[in-house]
mmCIF file of C-alpha atoms in Angstrom:
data_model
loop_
_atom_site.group_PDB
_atom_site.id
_atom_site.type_symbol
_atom_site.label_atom_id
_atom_site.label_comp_id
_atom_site.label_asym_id
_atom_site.label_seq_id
_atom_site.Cartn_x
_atom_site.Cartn_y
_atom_site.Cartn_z
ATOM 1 C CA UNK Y 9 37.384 -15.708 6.513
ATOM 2 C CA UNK Y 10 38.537 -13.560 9.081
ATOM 3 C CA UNK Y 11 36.653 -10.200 7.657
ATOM 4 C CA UNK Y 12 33.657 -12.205 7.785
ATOM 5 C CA UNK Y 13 33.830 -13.437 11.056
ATOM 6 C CA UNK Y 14 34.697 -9.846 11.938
ATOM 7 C CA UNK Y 15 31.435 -8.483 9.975
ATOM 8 C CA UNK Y 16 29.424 -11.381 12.035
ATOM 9 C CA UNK Y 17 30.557 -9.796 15.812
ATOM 10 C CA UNK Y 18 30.096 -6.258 14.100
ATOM 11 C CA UNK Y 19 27.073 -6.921 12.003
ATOM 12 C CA UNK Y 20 25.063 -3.791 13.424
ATOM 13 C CA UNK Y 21 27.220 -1.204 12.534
ATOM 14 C CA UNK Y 22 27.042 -1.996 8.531
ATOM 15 C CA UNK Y 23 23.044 -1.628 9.184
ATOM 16 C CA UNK Y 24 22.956 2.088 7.834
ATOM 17 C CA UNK Y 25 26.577 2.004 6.290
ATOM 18 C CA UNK Y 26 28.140 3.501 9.168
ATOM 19 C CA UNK Y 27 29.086 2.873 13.077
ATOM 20 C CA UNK Y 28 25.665 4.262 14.369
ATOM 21 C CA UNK Y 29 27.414 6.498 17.136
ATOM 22 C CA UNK Y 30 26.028 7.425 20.082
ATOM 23 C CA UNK Y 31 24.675 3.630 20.673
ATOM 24 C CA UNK Y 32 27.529 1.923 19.030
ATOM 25 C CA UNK Y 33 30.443 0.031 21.433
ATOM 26 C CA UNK Y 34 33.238 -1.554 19.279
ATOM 27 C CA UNK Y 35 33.111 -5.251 20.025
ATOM 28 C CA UNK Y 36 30.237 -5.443 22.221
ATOM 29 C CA UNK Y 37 27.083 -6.066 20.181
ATOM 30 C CA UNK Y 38 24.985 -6.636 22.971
ATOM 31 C CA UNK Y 39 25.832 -3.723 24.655
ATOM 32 C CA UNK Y 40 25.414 -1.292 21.538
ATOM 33 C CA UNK Y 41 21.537 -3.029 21.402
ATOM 34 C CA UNK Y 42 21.634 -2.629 24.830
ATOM 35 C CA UNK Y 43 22.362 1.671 24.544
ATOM 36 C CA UNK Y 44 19.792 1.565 20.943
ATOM 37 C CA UNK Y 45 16.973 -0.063 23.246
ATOM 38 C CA UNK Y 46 17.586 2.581 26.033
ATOM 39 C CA UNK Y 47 17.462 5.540 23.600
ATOM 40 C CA UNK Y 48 13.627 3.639 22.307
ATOM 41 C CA UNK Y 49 12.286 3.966 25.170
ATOM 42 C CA UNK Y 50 13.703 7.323 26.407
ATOM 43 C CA UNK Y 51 12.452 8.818 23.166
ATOM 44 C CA UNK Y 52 8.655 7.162 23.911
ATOM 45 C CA UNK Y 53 9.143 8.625 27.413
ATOM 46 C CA UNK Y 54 9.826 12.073 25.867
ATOM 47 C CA UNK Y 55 7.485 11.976 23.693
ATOM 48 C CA UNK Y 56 4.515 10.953 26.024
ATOM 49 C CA UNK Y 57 5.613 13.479 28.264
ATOM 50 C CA UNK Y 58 4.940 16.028 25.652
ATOM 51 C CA UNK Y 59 1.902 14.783 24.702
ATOM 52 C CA UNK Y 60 2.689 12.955 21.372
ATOM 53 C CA UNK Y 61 0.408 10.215 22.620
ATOM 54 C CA UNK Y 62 -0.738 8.983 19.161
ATOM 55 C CA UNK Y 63 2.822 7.177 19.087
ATOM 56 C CA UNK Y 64 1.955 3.521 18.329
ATOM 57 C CA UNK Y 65 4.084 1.966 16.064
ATOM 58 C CA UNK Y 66 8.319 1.544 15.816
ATOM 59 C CA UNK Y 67 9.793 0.670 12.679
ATOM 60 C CA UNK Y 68 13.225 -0.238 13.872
ATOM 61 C CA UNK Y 69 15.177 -0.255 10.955
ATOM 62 C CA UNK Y 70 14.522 0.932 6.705
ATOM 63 C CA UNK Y 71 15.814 -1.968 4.184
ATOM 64 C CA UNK Y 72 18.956 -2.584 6.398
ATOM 65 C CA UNK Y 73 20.210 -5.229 3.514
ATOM 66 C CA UNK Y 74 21.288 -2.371 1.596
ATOM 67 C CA UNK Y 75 24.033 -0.724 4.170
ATOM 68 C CA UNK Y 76 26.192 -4.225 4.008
ATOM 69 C CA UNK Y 77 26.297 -4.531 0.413
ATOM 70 C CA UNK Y 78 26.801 -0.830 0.059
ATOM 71 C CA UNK Y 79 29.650 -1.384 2.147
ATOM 72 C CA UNK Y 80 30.988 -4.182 0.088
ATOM 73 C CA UNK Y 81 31.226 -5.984 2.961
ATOM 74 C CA UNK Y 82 29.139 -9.447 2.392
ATOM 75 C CA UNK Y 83 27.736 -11.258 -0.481
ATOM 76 C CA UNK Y 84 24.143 -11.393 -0.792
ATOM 77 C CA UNK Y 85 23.968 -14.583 1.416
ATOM 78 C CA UNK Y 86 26.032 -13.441 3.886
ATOM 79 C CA UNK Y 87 24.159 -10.078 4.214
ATOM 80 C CA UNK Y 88 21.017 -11.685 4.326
ATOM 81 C CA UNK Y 89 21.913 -13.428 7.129
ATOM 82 C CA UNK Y 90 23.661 -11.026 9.201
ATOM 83 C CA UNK Y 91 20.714 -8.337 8.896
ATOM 84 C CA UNK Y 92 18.313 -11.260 9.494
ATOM 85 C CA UNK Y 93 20.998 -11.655 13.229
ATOM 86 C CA UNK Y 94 20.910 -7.747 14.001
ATOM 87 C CA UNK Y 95 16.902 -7.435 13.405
ATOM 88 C CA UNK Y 96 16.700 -10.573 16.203
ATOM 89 C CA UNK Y 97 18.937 -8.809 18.525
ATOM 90 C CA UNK Y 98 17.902 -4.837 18.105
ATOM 91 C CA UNK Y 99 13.749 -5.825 17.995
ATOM 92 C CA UNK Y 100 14.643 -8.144 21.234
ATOM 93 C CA UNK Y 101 16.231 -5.607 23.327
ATOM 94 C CA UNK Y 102 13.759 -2.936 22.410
ATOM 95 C CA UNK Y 103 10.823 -5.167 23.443
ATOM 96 C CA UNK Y 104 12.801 -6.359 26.721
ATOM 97 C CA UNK Y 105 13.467 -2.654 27.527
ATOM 98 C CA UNK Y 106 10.069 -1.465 27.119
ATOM 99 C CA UNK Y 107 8.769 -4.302 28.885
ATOM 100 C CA UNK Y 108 10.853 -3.505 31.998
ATOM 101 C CA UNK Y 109 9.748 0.277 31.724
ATOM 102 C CA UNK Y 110 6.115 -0.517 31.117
ATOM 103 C CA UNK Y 111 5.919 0.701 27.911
ATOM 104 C CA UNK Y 112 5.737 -2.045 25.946
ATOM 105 C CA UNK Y 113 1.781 -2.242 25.790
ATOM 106 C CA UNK Y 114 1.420 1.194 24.108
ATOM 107 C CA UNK Y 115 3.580 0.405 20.818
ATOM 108 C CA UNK Y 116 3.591 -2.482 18.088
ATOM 109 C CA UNK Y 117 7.196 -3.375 17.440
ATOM 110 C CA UNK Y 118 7.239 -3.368 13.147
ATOM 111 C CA UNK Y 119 9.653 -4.045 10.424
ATOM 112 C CA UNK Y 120 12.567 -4.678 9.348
ATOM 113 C CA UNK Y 121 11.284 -2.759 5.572
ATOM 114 C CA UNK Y 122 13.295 -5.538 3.965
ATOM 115 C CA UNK Y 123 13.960 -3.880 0.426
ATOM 116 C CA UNK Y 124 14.117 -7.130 -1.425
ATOM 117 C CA UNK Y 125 11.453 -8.772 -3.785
ATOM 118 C CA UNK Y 126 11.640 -11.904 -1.526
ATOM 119 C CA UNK Y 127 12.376 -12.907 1.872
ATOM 120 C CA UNK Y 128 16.629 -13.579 0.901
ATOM 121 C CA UNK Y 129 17.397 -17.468 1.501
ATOM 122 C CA UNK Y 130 14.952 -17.957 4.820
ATOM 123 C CA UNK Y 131 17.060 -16.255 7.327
ATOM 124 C CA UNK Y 132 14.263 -13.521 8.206
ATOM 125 C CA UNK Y 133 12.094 -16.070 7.838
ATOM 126 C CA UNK Y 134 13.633 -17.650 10.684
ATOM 127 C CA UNK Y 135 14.561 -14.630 12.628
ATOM 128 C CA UNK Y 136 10.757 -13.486 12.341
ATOM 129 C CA UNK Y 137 9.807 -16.874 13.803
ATOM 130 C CA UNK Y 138 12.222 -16.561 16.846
ATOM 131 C CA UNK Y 139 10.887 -12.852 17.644
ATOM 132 C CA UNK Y 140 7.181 -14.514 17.352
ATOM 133 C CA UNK Y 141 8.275 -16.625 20.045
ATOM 134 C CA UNK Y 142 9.972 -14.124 22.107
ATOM 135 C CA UNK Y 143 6.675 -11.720 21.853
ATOM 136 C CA UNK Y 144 8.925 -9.260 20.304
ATOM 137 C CA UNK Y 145 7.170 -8.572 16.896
ATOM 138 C CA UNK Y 146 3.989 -7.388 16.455
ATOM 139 C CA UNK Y 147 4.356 -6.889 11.830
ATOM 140 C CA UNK Y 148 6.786 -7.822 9.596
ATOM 141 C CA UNK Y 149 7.253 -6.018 6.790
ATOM 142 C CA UNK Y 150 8.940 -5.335 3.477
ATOM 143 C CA UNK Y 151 8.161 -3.965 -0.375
ATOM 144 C CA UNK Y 152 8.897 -4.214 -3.741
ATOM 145 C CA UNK Y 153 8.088 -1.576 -6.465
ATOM 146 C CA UNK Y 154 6.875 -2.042 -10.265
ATOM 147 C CA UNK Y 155 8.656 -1.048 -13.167
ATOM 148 C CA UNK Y 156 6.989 0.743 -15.943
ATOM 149 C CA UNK Y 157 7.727 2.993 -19.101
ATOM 150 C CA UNK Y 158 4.016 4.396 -18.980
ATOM 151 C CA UNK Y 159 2.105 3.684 -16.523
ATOM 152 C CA UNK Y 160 -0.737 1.772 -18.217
ATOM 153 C CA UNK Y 161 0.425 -1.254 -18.510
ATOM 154 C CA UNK Y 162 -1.242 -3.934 -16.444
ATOM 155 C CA UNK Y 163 0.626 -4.246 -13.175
ATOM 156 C CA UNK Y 164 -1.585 -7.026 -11.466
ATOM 157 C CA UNK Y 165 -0.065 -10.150 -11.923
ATOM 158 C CA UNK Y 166 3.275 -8.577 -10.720
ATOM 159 C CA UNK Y 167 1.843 -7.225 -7.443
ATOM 160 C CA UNK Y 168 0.092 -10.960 -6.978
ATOM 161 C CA UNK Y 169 3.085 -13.105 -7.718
ATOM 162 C CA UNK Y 170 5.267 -10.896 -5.774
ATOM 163 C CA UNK Y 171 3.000 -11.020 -2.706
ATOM 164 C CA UNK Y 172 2.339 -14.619 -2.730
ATOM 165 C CA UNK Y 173 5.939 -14.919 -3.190
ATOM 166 C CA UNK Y 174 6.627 -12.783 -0.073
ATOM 167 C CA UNK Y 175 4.286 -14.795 1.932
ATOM 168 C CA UNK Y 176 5.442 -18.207 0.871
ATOM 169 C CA UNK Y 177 8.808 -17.482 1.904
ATOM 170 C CA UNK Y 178 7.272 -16.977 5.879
ATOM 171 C CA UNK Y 179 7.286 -19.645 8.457
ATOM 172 C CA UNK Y 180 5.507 -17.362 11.040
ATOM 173 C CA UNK Y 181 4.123 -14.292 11.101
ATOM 174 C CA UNK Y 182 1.955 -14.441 7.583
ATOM 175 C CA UNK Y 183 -0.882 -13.056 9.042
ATOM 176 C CA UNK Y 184 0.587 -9.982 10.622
ATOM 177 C CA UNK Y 185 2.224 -9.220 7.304
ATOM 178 C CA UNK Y 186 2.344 -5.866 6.356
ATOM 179 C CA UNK Y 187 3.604 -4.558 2.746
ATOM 180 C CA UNK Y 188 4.989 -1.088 3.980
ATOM 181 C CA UNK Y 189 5.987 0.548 0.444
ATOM 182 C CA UNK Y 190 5.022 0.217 -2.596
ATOM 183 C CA UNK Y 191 4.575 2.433 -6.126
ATOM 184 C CA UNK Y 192 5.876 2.278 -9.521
ATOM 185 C CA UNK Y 193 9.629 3.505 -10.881
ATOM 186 C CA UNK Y 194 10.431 4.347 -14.578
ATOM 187 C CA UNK Y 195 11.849 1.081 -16.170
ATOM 188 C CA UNK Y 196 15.247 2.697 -16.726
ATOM 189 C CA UNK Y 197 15.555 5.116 -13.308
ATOM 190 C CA UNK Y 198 16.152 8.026 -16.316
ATOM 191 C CA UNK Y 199 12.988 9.956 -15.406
ATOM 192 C CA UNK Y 200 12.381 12.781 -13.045
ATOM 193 C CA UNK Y 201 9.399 12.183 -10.912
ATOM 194 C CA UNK Y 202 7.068 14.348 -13.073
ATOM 195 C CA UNK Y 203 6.530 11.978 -15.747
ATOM 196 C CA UNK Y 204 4.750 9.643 -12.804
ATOM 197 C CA UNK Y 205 3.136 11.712 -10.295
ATOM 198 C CA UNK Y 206 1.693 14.333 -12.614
ATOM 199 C CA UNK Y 207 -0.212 11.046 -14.908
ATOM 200 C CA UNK Y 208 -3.490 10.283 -13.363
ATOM 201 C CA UNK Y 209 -3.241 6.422 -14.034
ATOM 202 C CA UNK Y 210 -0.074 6.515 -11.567
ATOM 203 C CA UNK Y 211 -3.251 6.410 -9.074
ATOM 204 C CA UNK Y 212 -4.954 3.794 -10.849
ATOM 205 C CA UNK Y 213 -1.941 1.182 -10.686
ATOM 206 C CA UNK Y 214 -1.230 1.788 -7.006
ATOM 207 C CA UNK Y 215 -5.060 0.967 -6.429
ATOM 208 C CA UNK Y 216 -4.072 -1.882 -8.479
ATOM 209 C CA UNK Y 217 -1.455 -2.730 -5.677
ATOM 210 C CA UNK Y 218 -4.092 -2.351 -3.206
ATOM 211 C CA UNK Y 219 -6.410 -4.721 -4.937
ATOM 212 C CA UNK Y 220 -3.764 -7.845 -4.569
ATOM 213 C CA UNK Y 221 -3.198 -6.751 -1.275
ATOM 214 C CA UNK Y 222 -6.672 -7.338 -0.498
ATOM 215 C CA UNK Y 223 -7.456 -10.491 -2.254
ATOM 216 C CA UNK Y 224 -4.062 -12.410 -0.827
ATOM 217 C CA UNK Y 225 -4.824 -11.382 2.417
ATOM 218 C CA UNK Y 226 -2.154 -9.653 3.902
ATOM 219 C CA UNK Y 227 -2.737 -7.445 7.338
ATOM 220 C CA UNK Y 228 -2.393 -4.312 5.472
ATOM 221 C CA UNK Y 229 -0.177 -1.554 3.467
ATOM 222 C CA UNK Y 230 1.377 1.542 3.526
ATOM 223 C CA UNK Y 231 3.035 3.693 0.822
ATOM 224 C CA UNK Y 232 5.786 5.571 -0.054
ATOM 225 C CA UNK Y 233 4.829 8.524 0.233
ATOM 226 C CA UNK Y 234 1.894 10.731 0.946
ATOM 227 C CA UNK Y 235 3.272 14.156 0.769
ATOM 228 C CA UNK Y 236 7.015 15.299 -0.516
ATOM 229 C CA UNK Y 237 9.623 15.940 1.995
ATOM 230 C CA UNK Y 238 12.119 18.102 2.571
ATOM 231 C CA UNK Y 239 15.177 16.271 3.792
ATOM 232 C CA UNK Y 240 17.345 17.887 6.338
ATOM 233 C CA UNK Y 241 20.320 19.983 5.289
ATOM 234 C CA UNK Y 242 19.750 18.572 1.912
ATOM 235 C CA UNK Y 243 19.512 20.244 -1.549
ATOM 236 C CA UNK Y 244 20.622 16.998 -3.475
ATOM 237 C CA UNK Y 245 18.854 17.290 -7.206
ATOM 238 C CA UNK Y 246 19.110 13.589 -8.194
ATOM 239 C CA UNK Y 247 16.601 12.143 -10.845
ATOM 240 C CA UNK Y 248 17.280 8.404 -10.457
ATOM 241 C CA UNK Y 249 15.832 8.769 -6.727
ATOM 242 C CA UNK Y 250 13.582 11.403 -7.436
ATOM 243 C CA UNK Y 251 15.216 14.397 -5.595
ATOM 244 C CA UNK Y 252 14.937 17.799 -6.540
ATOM 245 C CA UNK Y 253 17.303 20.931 -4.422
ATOM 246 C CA UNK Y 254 16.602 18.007 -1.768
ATOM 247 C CA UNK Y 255 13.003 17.486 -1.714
ATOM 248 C CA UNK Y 256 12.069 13.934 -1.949
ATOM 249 C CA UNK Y 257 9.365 14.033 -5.055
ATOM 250 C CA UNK Y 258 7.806 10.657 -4.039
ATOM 251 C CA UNK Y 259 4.147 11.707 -2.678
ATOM 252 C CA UNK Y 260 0.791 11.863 -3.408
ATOM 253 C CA UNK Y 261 1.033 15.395 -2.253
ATOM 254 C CA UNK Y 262 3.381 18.240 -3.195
ATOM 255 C CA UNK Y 263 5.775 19.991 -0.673
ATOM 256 C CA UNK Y 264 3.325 22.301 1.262
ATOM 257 C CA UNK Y 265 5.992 25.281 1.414
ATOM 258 C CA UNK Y 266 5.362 24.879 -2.465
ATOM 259 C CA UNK Y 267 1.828 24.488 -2.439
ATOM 260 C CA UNK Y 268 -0.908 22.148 -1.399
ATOM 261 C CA UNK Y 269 -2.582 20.861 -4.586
ATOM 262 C CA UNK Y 270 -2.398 17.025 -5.136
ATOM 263 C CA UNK Y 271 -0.943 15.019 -7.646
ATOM 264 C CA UNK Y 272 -3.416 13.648 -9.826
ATOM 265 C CA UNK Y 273 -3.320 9.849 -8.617
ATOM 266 C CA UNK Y 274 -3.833 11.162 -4.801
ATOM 267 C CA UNK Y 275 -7.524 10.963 -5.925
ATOM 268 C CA UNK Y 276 -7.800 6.963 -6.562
ATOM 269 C CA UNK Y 277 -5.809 6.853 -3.357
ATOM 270 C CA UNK Y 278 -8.381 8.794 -1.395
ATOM 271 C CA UNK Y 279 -10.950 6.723 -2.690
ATOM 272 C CA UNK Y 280 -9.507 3.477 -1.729
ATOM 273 C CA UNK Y 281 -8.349 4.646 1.447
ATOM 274 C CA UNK Y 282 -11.609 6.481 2.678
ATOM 275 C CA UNK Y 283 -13.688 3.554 1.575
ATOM 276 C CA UNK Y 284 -11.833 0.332 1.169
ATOM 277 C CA UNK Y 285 -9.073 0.408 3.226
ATOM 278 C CA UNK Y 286 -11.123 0.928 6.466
ATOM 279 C CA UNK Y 287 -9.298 -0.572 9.711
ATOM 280 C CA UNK Y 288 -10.604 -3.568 11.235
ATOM 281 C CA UNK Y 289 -12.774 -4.184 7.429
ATOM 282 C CA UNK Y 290 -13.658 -8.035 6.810
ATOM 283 C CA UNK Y 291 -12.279 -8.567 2.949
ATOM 284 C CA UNK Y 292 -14.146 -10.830 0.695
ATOM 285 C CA UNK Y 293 -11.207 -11.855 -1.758
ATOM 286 C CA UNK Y 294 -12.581 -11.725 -5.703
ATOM 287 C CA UNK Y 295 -12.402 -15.254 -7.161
ATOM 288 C CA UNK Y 296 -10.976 -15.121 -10.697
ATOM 289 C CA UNK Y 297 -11.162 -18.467 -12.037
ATOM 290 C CA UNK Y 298 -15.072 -17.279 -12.040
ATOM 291 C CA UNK Y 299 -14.339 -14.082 -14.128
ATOM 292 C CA UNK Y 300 -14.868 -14.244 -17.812
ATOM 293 C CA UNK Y 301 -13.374 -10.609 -18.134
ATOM 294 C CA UNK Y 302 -9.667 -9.852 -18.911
ATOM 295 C CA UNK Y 303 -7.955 -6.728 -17.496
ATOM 296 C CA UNK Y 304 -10.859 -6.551 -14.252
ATOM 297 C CA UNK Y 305 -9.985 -6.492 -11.463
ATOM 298 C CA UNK Y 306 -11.832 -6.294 -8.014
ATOM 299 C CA UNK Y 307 -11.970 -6.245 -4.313
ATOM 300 C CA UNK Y 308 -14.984 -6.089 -1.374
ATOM 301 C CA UNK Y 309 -14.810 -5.289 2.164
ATOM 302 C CA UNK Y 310 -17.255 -5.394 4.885
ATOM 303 C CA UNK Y 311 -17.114 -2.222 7.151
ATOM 304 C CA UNK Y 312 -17.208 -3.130 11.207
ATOM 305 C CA UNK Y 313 -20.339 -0.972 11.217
ATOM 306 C CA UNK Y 314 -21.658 -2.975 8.801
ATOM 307 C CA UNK Y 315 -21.385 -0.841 5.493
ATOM 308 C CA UNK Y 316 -19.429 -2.155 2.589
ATOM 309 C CA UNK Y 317 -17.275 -1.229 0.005
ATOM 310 C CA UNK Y 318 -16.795 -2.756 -3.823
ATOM 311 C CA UNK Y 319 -13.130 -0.972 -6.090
ATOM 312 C CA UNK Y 320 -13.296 -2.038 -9.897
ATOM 313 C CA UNK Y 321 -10.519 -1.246 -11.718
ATOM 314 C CA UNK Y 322 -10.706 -1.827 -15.457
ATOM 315 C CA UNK Y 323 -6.877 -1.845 -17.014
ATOM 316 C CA UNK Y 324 -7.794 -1.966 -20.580
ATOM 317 C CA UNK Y 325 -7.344 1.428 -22.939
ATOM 318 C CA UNK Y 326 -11.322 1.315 -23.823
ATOM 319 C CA UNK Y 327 -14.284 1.922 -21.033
ATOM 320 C CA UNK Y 328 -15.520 -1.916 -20.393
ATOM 321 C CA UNK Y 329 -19.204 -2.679 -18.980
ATOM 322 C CA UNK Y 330 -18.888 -4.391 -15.882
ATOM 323 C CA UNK Y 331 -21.003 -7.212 -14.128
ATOM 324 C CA UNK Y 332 -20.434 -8.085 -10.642
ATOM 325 C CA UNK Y 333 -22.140 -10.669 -8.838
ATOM 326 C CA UNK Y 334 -22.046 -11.696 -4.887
ATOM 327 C CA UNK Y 335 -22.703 -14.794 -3.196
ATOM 328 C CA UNK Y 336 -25.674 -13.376 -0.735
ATOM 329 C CA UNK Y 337 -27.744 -10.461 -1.113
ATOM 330 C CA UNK Y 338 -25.687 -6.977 -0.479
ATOM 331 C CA UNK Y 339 -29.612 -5.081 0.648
ATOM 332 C CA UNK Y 340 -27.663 -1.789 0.917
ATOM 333 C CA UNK Y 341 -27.806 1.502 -1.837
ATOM 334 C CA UNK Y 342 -24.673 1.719 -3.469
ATOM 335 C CA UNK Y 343 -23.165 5.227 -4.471
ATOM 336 C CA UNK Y 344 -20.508 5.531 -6.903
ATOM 337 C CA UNK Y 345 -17.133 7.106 -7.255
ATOM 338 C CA UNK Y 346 -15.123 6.746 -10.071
ATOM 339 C CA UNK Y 347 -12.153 7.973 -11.185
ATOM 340 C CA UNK Y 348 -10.155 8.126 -14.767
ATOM 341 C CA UNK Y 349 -6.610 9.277 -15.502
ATOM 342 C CA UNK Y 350 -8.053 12.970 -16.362
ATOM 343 C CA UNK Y 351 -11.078 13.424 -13.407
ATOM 344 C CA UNK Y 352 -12.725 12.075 -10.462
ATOM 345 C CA UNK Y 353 -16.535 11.884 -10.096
ATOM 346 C CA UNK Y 354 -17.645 11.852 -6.879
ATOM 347 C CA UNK Y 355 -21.007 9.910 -6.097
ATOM 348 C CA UNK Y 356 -22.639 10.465 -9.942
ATOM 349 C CA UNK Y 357 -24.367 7.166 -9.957
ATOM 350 C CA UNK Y 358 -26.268 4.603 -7.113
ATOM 351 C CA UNK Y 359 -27.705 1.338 -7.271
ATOM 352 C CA UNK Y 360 -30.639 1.366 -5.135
ATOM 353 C CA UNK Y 361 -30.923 -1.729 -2.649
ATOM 354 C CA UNK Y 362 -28.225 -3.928 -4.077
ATOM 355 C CA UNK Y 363 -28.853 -7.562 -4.324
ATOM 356 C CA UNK Y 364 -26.653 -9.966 -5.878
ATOM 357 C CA UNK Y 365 -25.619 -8.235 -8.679
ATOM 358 C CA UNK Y 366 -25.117 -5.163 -10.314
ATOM 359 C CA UNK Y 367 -23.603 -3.552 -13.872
ATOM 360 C CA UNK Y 368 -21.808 -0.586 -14.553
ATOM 361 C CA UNK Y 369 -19.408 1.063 -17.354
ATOM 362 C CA UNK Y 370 -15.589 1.508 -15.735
ATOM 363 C CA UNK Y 371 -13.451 4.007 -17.475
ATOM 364 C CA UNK Y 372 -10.571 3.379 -19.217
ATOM 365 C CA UNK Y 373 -7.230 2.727 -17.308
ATOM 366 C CA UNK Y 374 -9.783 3.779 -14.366
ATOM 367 C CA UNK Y 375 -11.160 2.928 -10.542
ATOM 368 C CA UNK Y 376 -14.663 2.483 -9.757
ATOM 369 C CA UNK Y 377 -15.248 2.468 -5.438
ATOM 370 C CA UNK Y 378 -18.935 1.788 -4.880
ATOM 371 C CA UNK Y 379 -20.277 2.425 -1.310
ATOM 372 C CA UNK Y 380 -23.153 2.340 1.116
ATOM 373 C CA UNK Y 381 -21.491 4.797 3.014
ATOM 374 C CA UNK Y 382 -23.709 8.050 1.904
#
């Protein structure tokens, strides 16, 4: 009982599996926040002063359940509940420090990248809730990835149940939830990351991700990762994480000392991200107790400047014909993009003045974006 107790006054320094020296004071939490929340702002300062103004967002922590199991220092429960503690304090004091300096107005405080399917036994639930109060949250976030031995198996009702799961298990804060990684490992970690990122349909089933996302309404997404990175002094080769002479092999794109062709998928990601995942888009979520179609699955946004965008992805090994209907009259051309596991074809196909309904043949295992955006 006494280690525990001990972990609780301590909590912080089991956040990345060590004592996070400089900021770190042994038995003064509030002060090591205290020194963290200085070196926040200081950082901002220096940055701004550079002229790194595009600085908006601080994600104050990456799945910070891990470090105190790691450390065999807590059960679940009890980490769960002291990372849930240390996000409260470190997100607080960061917001309270940038308040005093001015700069709190110029960032959006997000996180914690909680690395668990679920929000753990309500304590972030309940920390979240006390930060909404205290201003000092602007996103919450975590992830969850798929598991899969080939990539074309359909991934949907995963990504759906997981999500509603994730939001169910919020008091506050639901609709600034952001899912802030997401993609697909092999089913028994024994594969390199070639056998995902060089398969088109790896594309395919994170558009799939992006679909649920839409049509449960969270605030948005981000992935893990666009391009490969070269870690610091690292040359770690380690398949199970997907390093190789210590480039992380996790992105869309290569490593551009390498070379700067994409990975297959990076093409469905385009296409969803140039015309789907448009910031401040209105989504109109797809009602599937209305489909007749197995292995569809669709999304529809409404551009701020008025143009709108329609993703089909069709998850079954043939090419399936298509119908999709809308509740009022679209009026706009749409111009198709589609892409397979082998190619992407950009704008081969339109459907002059859309109405309230239109059909089209989806590839195999493919995406379909239609757009008014010429």
């Amino acid at each position: 009982m006494e280690d525990n107790n001990k972990n609780k006054k301590d909590a912080y320094v089991y956040a990345d599996g060590n004592k996070a020296k400089p900021f770190y004071v042994e038995g003064d939490v509030e002060k090591t926040m205290e020194n963290f929340a200085v070196f926040i702002n200081a950082t901002l300062e220096h940055l701004y002063a550079k002229g790194c103004t595009n600085v908006k967002y601080l994600s104050l922590s990456t799945e910070p359940g891990f470090g105190y199991l790691g450390e065999g220092k807590a059960t679940p429960e009890q980490a769960a509940e002291l990372y849930a503690k240390d996000f409260l304090l470190y997100s607080n004091a960061v917001h309270k420090e940038l308040k005093k300096s001015g700069l709190r107005e110029n960032v959006k405080i997000v996180g914690p990248n909680e690395g668990a399917r679920t929000t753990p036994f309500g304590y972030m639930s309940k920390a979240v809730c006390k930060l909404d109060t205290l201003g000092a949250i602007d996103y919450y976030s975590s992830h969850s990835y798929a598991t899969s031995d080939n990539l074309i198996g359909d991934s949907y009702s995963f990504w759906d149940e997981d999500i509603k799961l994730k939001l169910d298990g919020l008091k506050c804060g639901k609709d600034n939830y952001i899912f802030d990684e997401y993609g697909v490992f092999h089913s028994g970690y024994s594969q390199g990351a070639n056998w995902r990122r060089e398969k088109g349909q790896y594309g395919t089933q994170l558009a799939l991700q992006q679909i649920a996302s839409l049509n449960n309404g969270i605030r948005g997404s981000y992935m893990w990762t666009l391009v490969d990175q070269q870690w610091p002094n690292n040359i770690t080769t380690n398949i199970t994480d997907y390093f190789e002479d210590g480039v992380h092999q996790w992105g869309m794109l290569p490593n551009f000392q390498i070379n700067n062709i994409p990975h297959p998928g990076f093409y469905a990601f385009q296409l969803m991200a140039n015309y789907i995942g448009v910031s401040g888009a209105k989504v109109y979520a797809v009602d599937y107790s209305k489909a007749d179609a197995t292995g569809i699955y669709a999304a529809m946004v409404k551009h701020p400047d008025g143009n709108v965008g329609v993703a089909v992805i069709n998850m079954n090994y043939t090419a399936a014909a298509v119908k999709v209907n809308f509740e009022k009259s679209v009026g706009k051309t749409l111009y198709r993009h589609q892409f397979n596991p082998d190619e992407i074809i950009p704008a081969s196909a339109k459907i002059t003045n859309c109405q309230t309904t239109f059909v089209d043949v989806v590839p195999a295992l493919g995406l379909s974006v239609y757009t008014s955006v010429k």
